[in-house]
Amino acid sequence: MANLIPNVLQMKAEFVQAIWETLYMTFAAAIVAAILGLLLGVALVVTQAGGILEDRLLYSLFDKVTNLLRSIPFIILLAVISPLTLFLVGTTVGTTASLVPLVIGIFPFYARQVQNALLDVDQGVIEAAQAMGSSPTEIIFRVYLREGLPDIIRVSTLTIISLIGLTTMAGAIGAGGLGDVAISIGYARFENDVTFAAMIIILIFVFTFQLIGDRLAKVFEH
Amino acid sequence: MTGKNMIALQDISVQFKQRNESIQAVQHVDLTIAKGDIYGIIGYSGAGKSTLVRVINLLQKPSSGKVIFGTQDLGQLDAAGLRKARRKIGMIFQHFNLMKSRTVLGNVEYPLLGLKITKEARQQKALKLLELVGLKEYAAAYPKQLSGGQKQRVAIARALANDPEVLISDEATSALDPKTTKSILALLRQVNQKLGITIVLITHEMQVISSICHNVAVMDAGKIIERGPVTKIFARPQQKLTADFVETATNVKEALTRILKQNSVSERKLLIYLKFIGNTAQESIISSISRDFNLDINILFANIDQIDGVNIGYLIADFIGARSVILTVTEKLKAAGIAVKILDNAEGQVQL
Ligand SMILES: Nc1ncnc2c1ncn2[C@@H]1O[C@H](COP(=O)(O)OP(=O)(O)OP(=O)(O)O)[C@@H](O)[C@H]1O
Ligand SMILES: [Mg+2]
């Protein structure tokens, strides 16, 4: 063991901390991004042509903002967003500071995924609900989000996995995490076993989320 | 029928704008439906039937015209008022439109979710409706586990949950086999008779109209081209399209095609189509005429239907004899209230 991963064994504390940082970044950003993404995703669906609150102007606004934010490469977003980060968090470096770019980086992606998931809800069911006198709010909560739940769970899994990917870049603004360990220690000091170990841990996270997501989606699928 | 109007559509037009084109889906339609009626709307695909009935609950806003439901002008209502009115207009669809995330019971409970009643009361009501449609034991099942006919029964139960005054059925039996269609139509008739619910039923099959409707409107290219009591429409269709629907439903068309294939042309022979309405004894008229005028009548097709409680008989026969005699006979038949059409196959052009 000591021969295979000599450096990793000496860095247990760093690894434990990096794991916490990665999990913290992932979950904290996921919670905020989930709220924003769901709001924007639902807004896109209901305002688009033929939607229950059709509004061309609002739709084109939401649509353009989503596309714009999705076009900015994350590594650039990290730097560009710093004034906003400073305003919200009070600093532009560190793990908590990285949450701002992470949320901005992931929620438009999630919104699109949610939009697609909700568009798969049978239009006939929406029409039936309207015919039964349901209000737009009732249709959103009792029909769209409920009928679309298995798909929403699936796209949430996908989004969390993408988010883990983004957290590995957050090391660039001093956020730490497994990505940072892999690059600034493993890569910079030629300690290949460290890089490899970081990768394995990340893969374990990814597979775990995938497994939980698949199971959960099945439960809600009737 | 009490004669009171349940629904009145006044000069309804609907146009859809698509890029630079505009489609006139419904054009200046007036339609009144009496309380307690079962009113059929028939037409080929694209005629505008769905668009027209979706105007009734304003799922489709008309480009012009008024919708009166009972005594309310629906166009004057605000959003909340319209939603309240919609609860009194149940609707069922070709593809059932049940929620797959809810159980059968959950689907029937759905329309009651917004009401201020206890969960028990809600479930009780939903169960009662499931009993009415014969699916009480499926309460805990999910729609996916049901057959098409069962799904439509659940949809009917759901549509009845708010005690509607009107039930709109948009091709509700079009995805079902003939036997299931029959049972669903029987259920609709029961809903009409037992609960006094007015039914508006869209279809492209005249059999559906003849089996449960009292009145019918025929739609073509956004307009109602003919309307009236079903018996009258079956007996004396005025428009070509209507006749088309009627003769298809009664198998006359099919029979005629078969007959024309085999029939030989002759000077002394005329192919004649007779339609008997009411309880005219067709047998005795035919035999007495044949005797009195010394005509040979060779019956090629005969059928009898009961439509809205009235018998309608169809008969295609070769009348063999002198042409003048045959024509006298046809006049006599017409005088007796029988619809007569000479299907002159000598010209190779036969139209019903
Ligand atoms: N939302 C829409 N946008 C544009 N055109 C439409 C829309 N809905 C219907 N149409 C058009 O209006 C016409 C009438 O359609 P409608 O669905 O009312 O016909 P239908 O008689 O119900 O036909 P079917 O038997 O196929 O259901 C068709 O030409 C259709 O293409
Ligand atoms: Mg239709």
Coordinates of C-alpha atoms and ligand atoms in Angstrom, one line a residue:
Chain A
M1 CA 0.0 0.0 0.0
A2 CA 2.7 2.4 1.1
N3 CA 4.5 1.7 -2.2
L4 CA 1.5 2.2 -4.3
I5 CA 0.1 5.4 -2.9
P6 CA 3.0 6.9 -0.8
N7 CA 1.9 10.5 -1.0
V8 CA -1.8 9.9 -0.4
L9 CA -1.2 8.2 2.9
Q10 CA 0.7 11.2 4.2
M11 CA -2.1 13.5 3.1
K12 CA -5.1 12.0 4.8
A13 CA -6.0 15.3 6.5
E14 CA -5.9 17.2 3.3
F15 CA -8.0 14.6 1.6
V16 CA -10.6 14.6 4.3
Q17 CA -10.8 18.4 4.1
A18 CA -11.0 18.4 0.3
I19 CA -13.8 15.9 0.4
W20 CA -15.8 18.1 2.8
E21 CA -15.1 21.1 0.6
T22 CA -16.3 19.3 -2.5
L23 CA -19.4 18.1 -0.8
Y24 CA -20.1 21.5 0.7
M25 CA -19.7 23.2 -2.6
T26 CA -21.8 20.7 -4.4
F27 CA -24.7 20.6 -1.9
A28 CA -24.9 24.3 -1.0
A29 CA -24.7 25.3 -4.7
A30 CA -27.2 22.6 -5.6
I31 CA -29.8 23.8 -3.2
V32 CA -29.7 27.4 -4.4
A33 CA -29.4 26.4 -8.0
A34 CA -32.3 24.0 -7.7
I35 CA -34.6 26.8 -6.5
L36 CA -33.5 29.2 -9.1
G37 CA -33.4 26.5 -11.8
L38 CA -36.9 25.2 -11.0
L39 CA -38.3 28.8 -11.0
L40 CA -36.7 29.6 -14.3
G41 CA -37.6 26.2 -15.8
V42 CA -41.2 26.5 -14.8
A43 CA -41.3 30.2 -16.0
L44 CA -39.9 29.1 -19.4
V45 CA -42.6 26.4 -19.8
V46 CA -45.6 28.4 -18.7
T47 CA -44.7 31.5 -20.7
Q48 CA -43.7 29.8 -24.0
A49 CA -46.1 29.7 -27.0
G50 CA -49.1 27.6 -26.1
G51 CA -48.2 27.6 -22.4
I52 CA -50.7 28.2 -19.6
L53 CA -49.4 31.8 -19.1
E54 CA -48.2 32.5 -22.6
D55 CA -46.2 35.7 -22.8
R56 CA -43.9 36.2 -25.8
L57 CA -41.9 39.0 -24.3
L58 CA -41.2 37.3 -20.9
Y59 CA -40.4 34.1 -22.6
S60 CA -37.9 35.6 -25.0
L61 CA -36.3 37.4 -22.0
F62 CA -36.0 34.2 -19.9
D63 CA -34.8 32.3 -23.0
K64 CA -32.1 34.8 -23.9
V65 CA -30.8 35.1 -20.3
T66 CA -30.6 31.3 -20.0
N67 CA -28.7 31.1 -23.3
L68 CA -26.4 33.9 -22.4
L69 CA -25.4 32.5 -19.0
R70 CA -24.9 29.1 -20.5
S71 CA -22.5 30.4 -23.1
I72 CA -19.9 31.7 -20.6
P73 CA -17.1 29.2 -20.0
F74 CA -17.0 28.4 -16.3
I75 CA -13.4 29.3 -15.8
I76 CA -14.1 32.8 -17.1
L77 CA -17.3 33.1 -15.2
L78 CA -15.3 32.5 -12.0
A79 CA -13.4 35.7 -12.6
V80 CA -16.0 37.8 -14.3
I81 CA -18.5 37.3 -11.5
S82 CA -16.2 38.4 -8.8
P83 CA -17.8 41.8 -8.1
L84 CA -21.1 40.1 -7.5
T85 CA -19.4 37.6 -5.3
L86 CA -17.8 40.3 -3.3
F87 CA -21.2 42.0 -2.9
L88 CA -22.9 38.8 -1.8
V89 CA -20.3 37.0 0.3
G90 CA -17.9 39.8 1.2
T91 CA -14.9 38.1 -0.3
T92 CA -13.9 36.8 -3.7
V93 CA -11.8 33.9 -2.6
G94 CA -12.5 30.7 -0.6
T95 CA -15.0 27.9 -0.6
T96 CA -18.0 29.9 0.2
A97 CA -17.1 32.6 -2.4
S98 CA -17.1 29.9 -5.0
L99 CA -20.8 29.2 -4.4
V100 CA -21.8 32.3 -6.3
P101 CA -20.1 31.3 -9.6
L102 CA -21.1 27.7 -9.1
V103 CA -24.8 28.7 -8.8
I104 CA -24.7 31.1 -11.7
G105 CA -22.8 28.5 -13.7
I106 CA -25.2 25.6 -13.1
F107 CA -28.7 27.0 -12.6
P108 CA -29.4 28.0 -16.3
F109 CA -28.3 24.5 -17.3
Y110 CA -30.7 23.1 -14.8
A111 CA -33.5 25.4 -15.9
R112 CA -33.2 24.1 -19.5
Q113 CA -33.3 20.5 -18.2
V114 CA -36.3 21.2 -16.1
Q115 CA -38.0 22.9 -19.1
N116 CA -37.4 19.9 -21.2
A117 CA -38.7 17.6 -18.5
L118 CA -41.9 19.6 -18.1
L119 CA -42.4 19.8 -21.8
D120 CA -42.7 16.0 -21.8
V121 CA -45.7 16.2 -19.6
D122 CA -48.7 15.3 -21.7
Q123 CA -50.3 18.5 -23.1
G124 CA -53.6 16.7 -23.0
V125 CA -53.4 16.3 -19.2
I126 CA -52.7 20.0 -18.9
E127 CA -55.7 20.8 -21.1
A128 CA -57.8 18.4 -18.9
A129 CA -56.7 20.2 -15.8
Q130 CA -57.6 23.6 -17.4
A131 CA -61.0 22.2 -18.4
M132 CA -61.6 21.1 -14.8
G133 CA -61.1 24.7 -13.6
S134 CA -57.5 24.4 -12.2
S135 CA -55.7 27.7 -11.8
P136 CA -52.2 28.2 -13.3
T137 CA -50.6 27.7 -9.8
E138 CA -52.6 24.5 -9.3
I139 CA -51.5 23.3 -12.7
I140 CA -47.9 24.0 -11.9
F141 CA -47.9 22.2 -8.6
R142 CA -50.5 19.5 -9.0
V143 CA -49.8 18.6 -12.6
Y144 CA -46.5 19.8 -14.1
L145 CA -44.3 19.2 -11.1
R146 CA -46.0 16.1 -10.1
E147 CA -46.4 14.4 -13.5
G148 CA -42.9 15.5 -14.4
L149 CA -41.3 14.4 -11.1
P150 CA -39.5 11.2 -12.4
D151 CA -37.9 13.3 -15.2
I152 CA -37.1 16.1 -12.8
I153 CA -35.3 13.7 -10.6
R154 CA -33.3 12.4 -13.6
V155 CA -32.3 15.8 -14.8
S156 CA -31.4 16.7 -11.2
T157 CA -29.0 13.8 -11.0
L158 CA -27.4 14.9 -14.3
T159 CA -27.1 18.4 -13.0
I160 CA -25.5 17.4 -9.7
I161 CA -22.9 15.4 -11.6
S162 CA -22.2 18.4 -13.9
L163 CA -22.0 20.5 -10.7
I164 CA -19.3 18.2 -9.2
G165 CA -17.4 18.7 -12.4
L166 CA -17.6 22.5 -12.0
T167 CA -16.4 22.3 -8.3
T168 CA -13.1 20.9 -9.5
M169 CA -12.4 24.1 -11.3
A170 CA -13.3 26.3 -8.3
G171 CA -9.8 25.7 -6.9
A172 CA -8.8 28.5 -9.3
I173 CA -10.3 31.0 -6.8
G174 CA -9.0 29.2 -3.7
A175 CA -12.1 27.2 -3.0
G176 CA -10.1 24.0 -2.4
G177 CA -11.9 20.7 -3.0
L178 CA -10.8 17.5 -4.7
G179 CA -10.1 19.2 -8.0
D180 CA -7.6 21.5 -6.3
V181 CA -5.9 18.6 -4.6
A182 CA -5.5 16.8 -7.9
I183 CA -4.1 19.9 -9.7
S184 CA -2.1 21.9 -7.2
I185 CA -0.7 19.0 -5.3
G186 CA -0.9 15.9 -7.5
Y187 CA -0.2 17.6 -10.8
A188 CA 2.1 20.4 -9.7
R189 CA 4.3 18.1 -7.5
F190 CA 4.2 15.1 -9.9
E191 CA 2.5 13.1 -7.2
N192 CA 0.4 11.0 -9.6
D193 CA -1.1 8.8 -6.9
V194 CA -2.7 11.9 -5.4
T195 CA -4.3 12.9 -8.7
F196 CA -5.5 9.4 -9.2
A197 CA -7.0 9.1 -5.7
A198 CA -8.8 12.4 -6.2
M199 CA -10.3 11.1 -9.4
I200 CA -11.4 7.8 -7.8
I201 CA -13.2 9.7 -5.0
I202 CA -14.9 11.9 -7.5
L203 CA -16.0 8.9 -9.5
I204 CA -17.4 7.3 -6.4
F205 CA -19.5 10.5 -5.8
V206 CA -20.8 10.5 -9.3
F207 CA -21.8 6.8 -9.3
T208 CA -23.5 7.2 -5.9
F209 CA -25.6 10.2 -7.1
Q210 CA -26.4 8.3 -10.3
L211 CA -27.5 5.3 -8.3
I212 CA -29.7 7.2 -5.9
G213 CA -31.2 9.3 -8.7
D214 CA -32.1 6.2 -10.8
R215 CA -33.7 4.5 -7.8
L216 CA -35.6 7.6 -6.8
A217 CA -36.9 8.2 -10.3
K218 CA -38.2 4.6 -10.4
V219 CA -40.1 5.0 -7.1
F220 CA -42.1 7.9 -8.5
E221 CA -42.8 6.3 -11.9
H222 CA -46.1 4.5 -12.0
Chain B
M1 CA -85.9 17.9 -22.7
T2 CA -87.2 20.9 -20.9
G3 CA -86.6 23.2 -23.8
K4 CA -84.4 25.5 -21.8
N5 CA -81.1 26.3 -23.4
M6 CA -78.0 25.0 -21.7
I7 CA -75.4 26.3 -24.2
A8 CA -75.8 29.0 -26.8
L9 CA -72.9 29.7 -29.2
Q10 CA -73.7 32.9 -31.0
D11 CA -71.9 33.7 -34.3
I12 CA -68.7 32.0 -33.2
S13 CA -65.6 32.3 -35.4
V14 CA -62.2 31.1 -34.6
Q15 CA -59.1 31.8 -36.7
F16 CA -55.6 30.6 -36.2
K17 CA -52.7 32.7 -37.4
Q18 CA -49.7 30.8 -38.6
R19 CA -46.9 32.9 -39.9
N20 CA -48.4 34.6 -42.9
E21 CA -51.4 32.2 -43.2
S22 CA -54.6 32.3 -41.3
I23 CA -56.8 29.3 -40.9
Q24 CA -60.6 29.8 -40.4
A25 CA -61.2 26.8 -38.2
V26 CA -64.7 27.9 -37.2
Q27 CA -66.8 30.3 -39.3
H28 CA -69.9 32.1 -38.0
V29 CA -71.4 29.2 -36.1
D30 CA -74.6 29.5 -34.1
L31 CA -75.5 26.6 -32.0
T32 CA -78.0 26.1 -29.2
I33 CA -78.1 23.0 -27.1
A34 CA -81.1 22.3 -24.9
K35 CA -80.8 21.2 -21.3
G36 CA -80.9 17.4 -21.1
D37 CA -80.1 16.8 -24.7
I38 CA -77.5 14.6 -26.2
Y39 CA -76.2 16.7 -29.0
G40 CA -73.8 15.2 -31.6
I41 CA -71.4 17.0 -33.8
I42 CA -70.1 15.0 -36.7
G43 CA -67.6 15.9 -39.4
Y44 CA -64.4 14.7 -41.0
S45 CA -61.0 15.4 -39.6
G46 CA -60.1 19.1 -39.7
A47 CA -63.7 20.2 -39.9
G48 CA -63.3 22.3 -36.7
K49 CA -65.3 20.1 -34.3
S50 CA -62.7 20.1 -31.5
T51 CA -62.1 23.9 -31.9
L52 CA -65.8 24.5 -31.7
V53 CA -66.4 22.5 -28.5
R54 CA -63.3 23.9 -26.9
V55 CA -65.0 27.3 -27.3
I56 CA -67.8 26.1 -25.1
N57 CA -65.6 26.2 -22.0
L58 CA -63.3 28.8 -23.5
L59 CA -60.3 26.6 -23.6
Q60 CA -60.3 28.2 -27.1
K61 CA -61.1 31.9 -27.1
P62 CA -63.2 32.7 -30.1
S63 CA -62.0 35.4 -32.5
S64 CA -65.6 36.7 -32.4
G65 CA -68.9 35.6 -31.0
K66 CA -70.5 34.9 -27.7
V67 CA -70.7 31.9 -25.5
I68 CA -73.7 31.7 -23.2
F69 CA -73.7 28.9 -20.6
G70 CA -77.0 28.7 -18.8
T71 CA -77.6 32.4 -18.3
Q72 CA -73.9 33.4 -18.0
D73 CA -72.0 35.1 -20.8
L74 CA -68.7 33.3 -20.3
G75 CA -66.7 36.0 -22.2
Q76 CA -67.7 38.5 -19.5
L77 CA -66.2 36.5 -16.6
D78 CA -62.8 37.1 -15.0
A79 CA -60.3 34.3 -14.7
A80 CA -61.7 33.1 -11.4
G81 CA -65.3 33.2 -12.6
L82 CA -64.4 31.3 -15.7
R83 CA -62.6 28.6 -13.7
K84 CA -65.8 28.3 -11.5
A85 CA -67.9 28.0 -14.6
R86 CA -65.6 25.4 -16.1
R87 CA -66.2 23.1 -13.2
K88 CA -69.8 22.8 -14.4
I89 CA -68.6 21.7 -17.8
G90 CA -67.0 18.2 -17.6
M91 CA -64.9 17.1 -20.5
I92 CA -63.6 13.7 -21.8
F93 CA -61.0 13.1 -24.5
Q94 CA -59.9 10.6 -27.1
H95 CA -56.7 9.9 -25.3
F96 CA -58.3 10.0 -21.8
N97 CA -55.7 12.4 -20.4
L98 CA -55.4 10.8 -17.0
M99 CA -52.5 11.7 -14.7
K100 CA -50.1 8.8 -14.6
S101 CA -48.7 9.9 -11.3
R102 CA -52.0 9.5 -9.5
T103 CA -54.0 6.4 -8.7
V104 CA -57.4 5.9 -10.2
L105 CA -58.9 7.3 -7.0
G106 CA -56.4 10.2 -7.1
N107 CA -57.4 11.1 -10.6
V108 CA -61.1 11.2 -9.7
E109 CA -60.3 13.2 -6.6
Y110 CA -58.3 15.7 -8.5
P111 CA -61.1 18.1 -9.5
L112 CA -62.1 18.2 -5.8
L113 CA -58.7 19.1 -4.5
G114 CA -59.3 22.9 -4.4
L115 CA -62.6 22.6 -2.5
K116 CA -63.0 23.1 1.2
I117 CA -64.1 19.6 2.0
T118 CA -62.4 17.0 4.2
K119 CA -60.2 14.3 2.7
E120 CA -62.7 11.7 3.8
A121 CA -65.6 13.4 2.0
R122 CA -63.5 13.8 -1.1
Q123 CA -62.5 10.2 -1.2
Q124 CA -66.0 9.1 -0.4
K125 CA -67.3 11.1 -3.4
A126 CA -64.6 9.8 -5.7
L127 CA -65.4 6.2 -4.6
K128 CA -69.1 6.7 -5.3
L129 CA -68.3 7.9 -8.8
L130 CA -65.9 5.0 -9.4
E131 CA -68.8 2.7 -8.3
L132 CA -71.1 4.5 -10.8
V133 CA -68.6 3.7 -13.7
G134 CA -68.0 0.2 -12.4
L135 CA -64.4 0.5 -11.3
K136 CA -64.5 0.7 -7.5
E137 CA -62.1 -2.2 -7.1
Y138 CA -59.5 -0.4 -9.2
A139 CA -59.3 2.6 -6.9
A140 CA -55.7 1.9 -5.9
A141 CA -54.5 1.0 -9.4
Y142 CA -52.6 3.4 -11.6
P143 CA -53.9 4.4 -15.1
K144 CA -51.1 2.4 -16.8
Q145 CA -52.6 -0.8 -15.4
L146 CA -56.0 -0.2 -17.1
S147 CA -57.4 -0.9 -20.5
G148 CA -58.6 1.9 -22.8
G149 CA -62.2 1.4 -21.9
Q150 CA -61.4 1.4 -18.2
K151 CA -59.3 4.5 -18.6
Q152 CA -62.3 6.3 -20.3
R153 CA -64.5 5.2 -17.4
V154 CA -62.1 6.8 -15.0
A155 CA -62.1 9.9 -17.1
I156 CA -65.9 10.0 -17.0
A157 CA -65.9 9.6 -13.3
R158 CA -63.4 12.4 -13.0
A159 CA -65.5 14.6 -15.3
L160 CA -68.5 14.0 -13.1
A161 CA -66.7 14.9 -9.8
N162 CA -67.8 18.5 -9.8
D163 CA -71.5 17.7 -10.5
P164 CA -71.3 19.3 -14.0
E165 CA -74.4 20.3 -15.9
V166 CA -72.7 19.5 -19.2
L167 CA -70.4 16.8 -20.3
I168 CA -68.4 17.4 -23.5
S169 CA -67.0 14.3 -25.2
D170 CA -64.4 14.9 -27.8
E171 CA -64.0 11.6 -29.8
A172 CA -64.1 9.7 -26.5
T173 CA -64.7 6.4 -28.2
S174 CA -62.4 6.9 -31.2
A175 CA -59.5 4.9 -29.6
L176 CA -61.7 2.1 -28.5
D177 CA -62.9 -1.2 -30.2
P178 CA -66.6 -1.5 -31.2
K179 CA -67.6 -3.5 -28.1
T180 CA -66.0 -1.1 -25.7
T181 CA -67.4 1.8 -27.6
K182 CA -70.9 0.4 -27.1
S183 CA -70.4 0.1 -23.3
I184 CA -69.0 3.6 -23.0
L185 CA -71.9 5.0 -25.0
A186 CA -74.3 3.1 -22.7
L187 CA -72.6 4.7 -19.7
L188 CA -72.9 8.1 -21.3
R189 CA -76.6 7.5 -21.9
Q190 CA -77.0 6.5 -18.3
V191 CA -75.2 9.7 -17.2
N192 CA -77.6 11.7 -19.3
Q193 CA -80.7 9.9 -18.1
K194 CA -79.9 9.3 -14.4
L195 CA -78.0 12.5 -13.7
G196 CA -79.8 14.7 -16.2
I197 CA -76.4 15.9 -17.6
T198 CA -76.5 17.5 -21.0
I199 CA -74.0 15.8 -23.4
V200 CA -72.2 17.3 -26.3
L201 CA -70.5 14.6 -28.3
I202 CA -68.1 14.9 -31.1
T203 CA -67.4 12.0 -33.4
H204 CA -66.7 11.1 -37.0
E205 CA -68.8 8.0 -36.8
M206 CA -72.5 8.2 -37.6
Q207 CA -73.1 5.0 -35.7
V208 CA -72.1 6.8 -32.5
I209 CA -74.6 9.6 -33.3
S210 CA -77.4 7.1 -34.2
S211 CA -76.9 5.1 -31.0
I212 CA -77.2 7.9 -28.4
C213 CA -77.8 11.4 -29.8
H214 CA -81.2 13.1 -30.1
N215 CA -79.9 16.0 -32.2
V216 CA -76.9 16.3 -34.5
A217 CA -75.0 19.0 -36.4
V218 CA -72.8 18.2 -39.4
M219 CA -69.7 20.2 -39.7
D220 CA -67.6 20.8 -42.8
A221 CA -64.8 23.4 -43.2
G222 CA -65.6 25.3 -40.1
K223 CA -69.4 25.6 -40.7
I224 CA -72.4 23.7 -39.6
I225 CA -73.9 22.6 -42.9
E226 CA -76.9 20.7 -41.6
R227 CA -78.5 20.1 -38.3
G228 CA -81.6 18.7 -36.7
P229 CA -83.1 15.7 -34.9
V230 CA -81.1 12.6 -35.6
T231 CA -84.2 10.8 -36.9
K232 CA -84.8 13.5 -39.4
I233 CA -81.2 13.7 -40.5
F234 CA -81.1 10.0 -41.1
A235 CA -84.4 9.9 -42.9
R236 CA -83.8 12.9 -45.1
P237 CA -80.3 14.2 -45.3
Q238 CA -80.2 17.4 -47.3
Q239 CA -76.5 17.7 -47.9
K240 CA -74.2 15.4 -49.9
L241 CA -71.8 15.0 -46.9
T242 CA -74.6 14.2 -44.5
A243 CA -76.0 11.6 -46.9
D244 CA -72.5 10.2 -47.1
F245 CA -72.3 9.8 -43.3
V246 CA -75.7 8.3 -43.1
E247 CA -75.3 5.8 -45.9
T248 CA -72.0 4.7 -44.5
A249 CA -73.5 4.1 -41.1
T250 CA -76.4 2.1 -42.4
N251 CA -74.2 -0.1 -44.7
V252 CA -76.2 1.1 -47.7
K253 CA -73.1 2.4 -49.4
E254 CA -71.3 -0.8 -49.0
A255 CA -74.3 -2.8 -50.3
L256 CA -74.7 -0.5 -53.3
T257 CA -71.1 -0.9 -54.3
R258 CA -71.5 -4.7 -54.2
I259 CA -74.8 -4.5 -56.1
L260 CA -73.4 -2.2 -58.8
K261 CA -70.6 -4.7 -59.5
Q262 CA -73.0 -7.4 -60.3
N263 CA -76.0 -5.6 -61.8
S264 CA -76.6 -5.8 -65.5
V265 CA -78.1 -2.9 -67.4
S266 CA -81.5 -3.4 -69.0
E267 CA -84.2 -1.2 -70.5
R268 CA -86.9 -2.8 -68.4
K269 CA -85.2 -2.5 -65.1
L270 CA -84.6 0.3 -62.7
L271 CA -82.4 0.2 -59.6
I272 CA -84.3 1.9 -56.8
Y273 CA -83.4 2.9 -53.3
L274 CA -86.2 3.2 -50.8
K275 CA -86.1 4.6 -47.3
F276 CA -89.0 3.9 -44.9
I277 CA -89.4 6.1 -41.9
G278 CA -91.4 5.3 -38.8
N279 CA -93.4 2.1 -38.6
T280 CA -94.5 1.8 -42.2
A281 CA -94.9 -1.8 -42.9
Q282 CA -92.4 -2.1 -45.8
E283 CA -93.1 -5.8 -46.5
S284 CA -96.8 -5.3 -47.2
I285 CA -96.3 -2.1 -49.2
I286 CA -93.8 -3.8 -51.5
S287 CA -95.9 -6.9 -52.0
S288 CA -99.1 -5.0 -52.6
I289 CA -97.5 -2.7 -55.1
S290 CA -95.9 -5.6 -56.9
R291 CA -99.4 -7.3 -57.1
D292 CA -101.4 -4.2 -58.0
F293 CA -99.1 -3.1 -60.8
N294 CA -97.9 -6.5 -61.9
L295 CA -94.2 -5.5 -61.3
D296 CA -91.4 -7.8 -60.4
I297 CA -89.5 -6.4 -57.5
N298 CA -86.2 -8.1 -56.8
I299 CA -84.9 -7.1 -53.4
L300 CA -81.1 -6.8 -53.3
F301 CA -80.6 -5.2 -49.9
A302 CA -82.7 -4.6 -46.9
N303 CA -81.9 -3.3 -43.5
I304 CA -83.7 -1.7 -40.6
D305 CA -82.2 0.5 -37.9
Q306 CA -83.7 2.0 -34.8
I307 CA -82.6 5.5 -34.4
D308 CA -83.6 7.5 -31.4
G309 CA -86.5 5.2 -30.9
V310 CA -87.7 5.4 -34.5
N311 CA -87.4 2.6 -37.1
I312 CA -85.8 3.5 -40.4
G313 CA -85.8 0.9 -43.1
Y314 CA -83.5 0.8 -46.1
L315 CA -84.2 -1.2 -49.3
I316 CA -82.5 -1.5 -52.6
A317 CA -84.3 -3.3 -55.3
D318 CA -84.6 -3.9 -59.0
F319 CA -88.0 -2.8 -60.2
I320 CA -88.7 -4.8 -63.4
G321 CA -91.4 -3.7 -65.8
A322 CA -92.3 -0.9 -68.2
R323 CA -90.6 2.3 -67.3
S324 CA -93.9 4.3 -67.2
V325 CA -95.3 1.8 -64.7
I326 CA -92.3 2.0 -62.5
L327 CA -92.4 5.7 -62.4
T328 CA -96.1 5.7 -61.5
V329 CA -95.2 3.3 -58.7
T330 CA -92.4 5.5 -57.4
E331 CA -94.9 8.5 -57.2
K332 CA -97.3 6.3 -55.2
L333 CA -94.5 5.3 -52.8
K334 CA -93.5 9.0 -52.4
A335 CA -97.1 9.8 -51.6
A336 CA -97.0 7.2 -48.9
G337 CA -94.2 9.0 -47.2
I338 CA -91.4 6.8 -48.4
A339 CA -88.2 8.4 -49.7
V340 CA -87.5 7.2 -53.2
K341 CA -84.3 7.5 -55.2
I342 CA -83.8 6.1 -58.7
L343 CA -80.3 4.9 -58.9
D344 CA -79.9 5.1 -62.6
N345 CA -77.1 2.7 -63.3
A346 CA -77.6 3.0 -67.0
E347 CA -75.4 6.1 -67.0
G348 CA -72.9 4.4 -64.8
Q349 CA -73.2 7.3 -62.3
V350 CA -75.0 6.4 -59.2
Q351 CA -75.3 8.8 -56.4
L352 CA -77.1 8.4 -53.2
Ligands
LIG1 N1 -53.9 25.5 -32.2 C1 -54.0 25.6 -33.5 N2 -53.2 26.3 -34.3 C2 -53.4 26.3 -35.6 N3 -54.3 25.7 -36.3 C3 -55.1 24.9 -35.6 C4 -55.1 24.8 -34.2 N4 -56.0 23.9 -33.7 C5 -56.7 23.5 -34.8 N5 -56.1 24.1 -35.9 C6 -56.6 23.9 -37.3 O1 -58.0 24.2 -37.3 C7 -58.7 23.2 -38.1 C8 -59.8 22.5 -37.3 O2 -59.2 21.7 -36.4 P1 -60.0 20.8 -35.3 O3 -59.0 20.2 -34.4 O4 -61.0 21.7 -34.7 O5 -60.6 19.8 -36.3 P2 -61.5 18.5 -35.9 O6 -62.8 18.6 -36.6 O7 -61.6 18.3 -34.4 O8 -60.6 17.3 -36.5 P3 -60.3 15.9 -35.9 O9 -61.4 15.0 -36.2 O10 -59.0 15.5 -36.6 O11 -60.0 16.0 -34.4 C9 -57.7 22.3 -38.7 O12 -57.3 22.8 -40.0 C10 -56.5 22.5 -37.8 O13 -55.3 22.3 -38.5
MG2 MG -60.8 16.9 -33.0

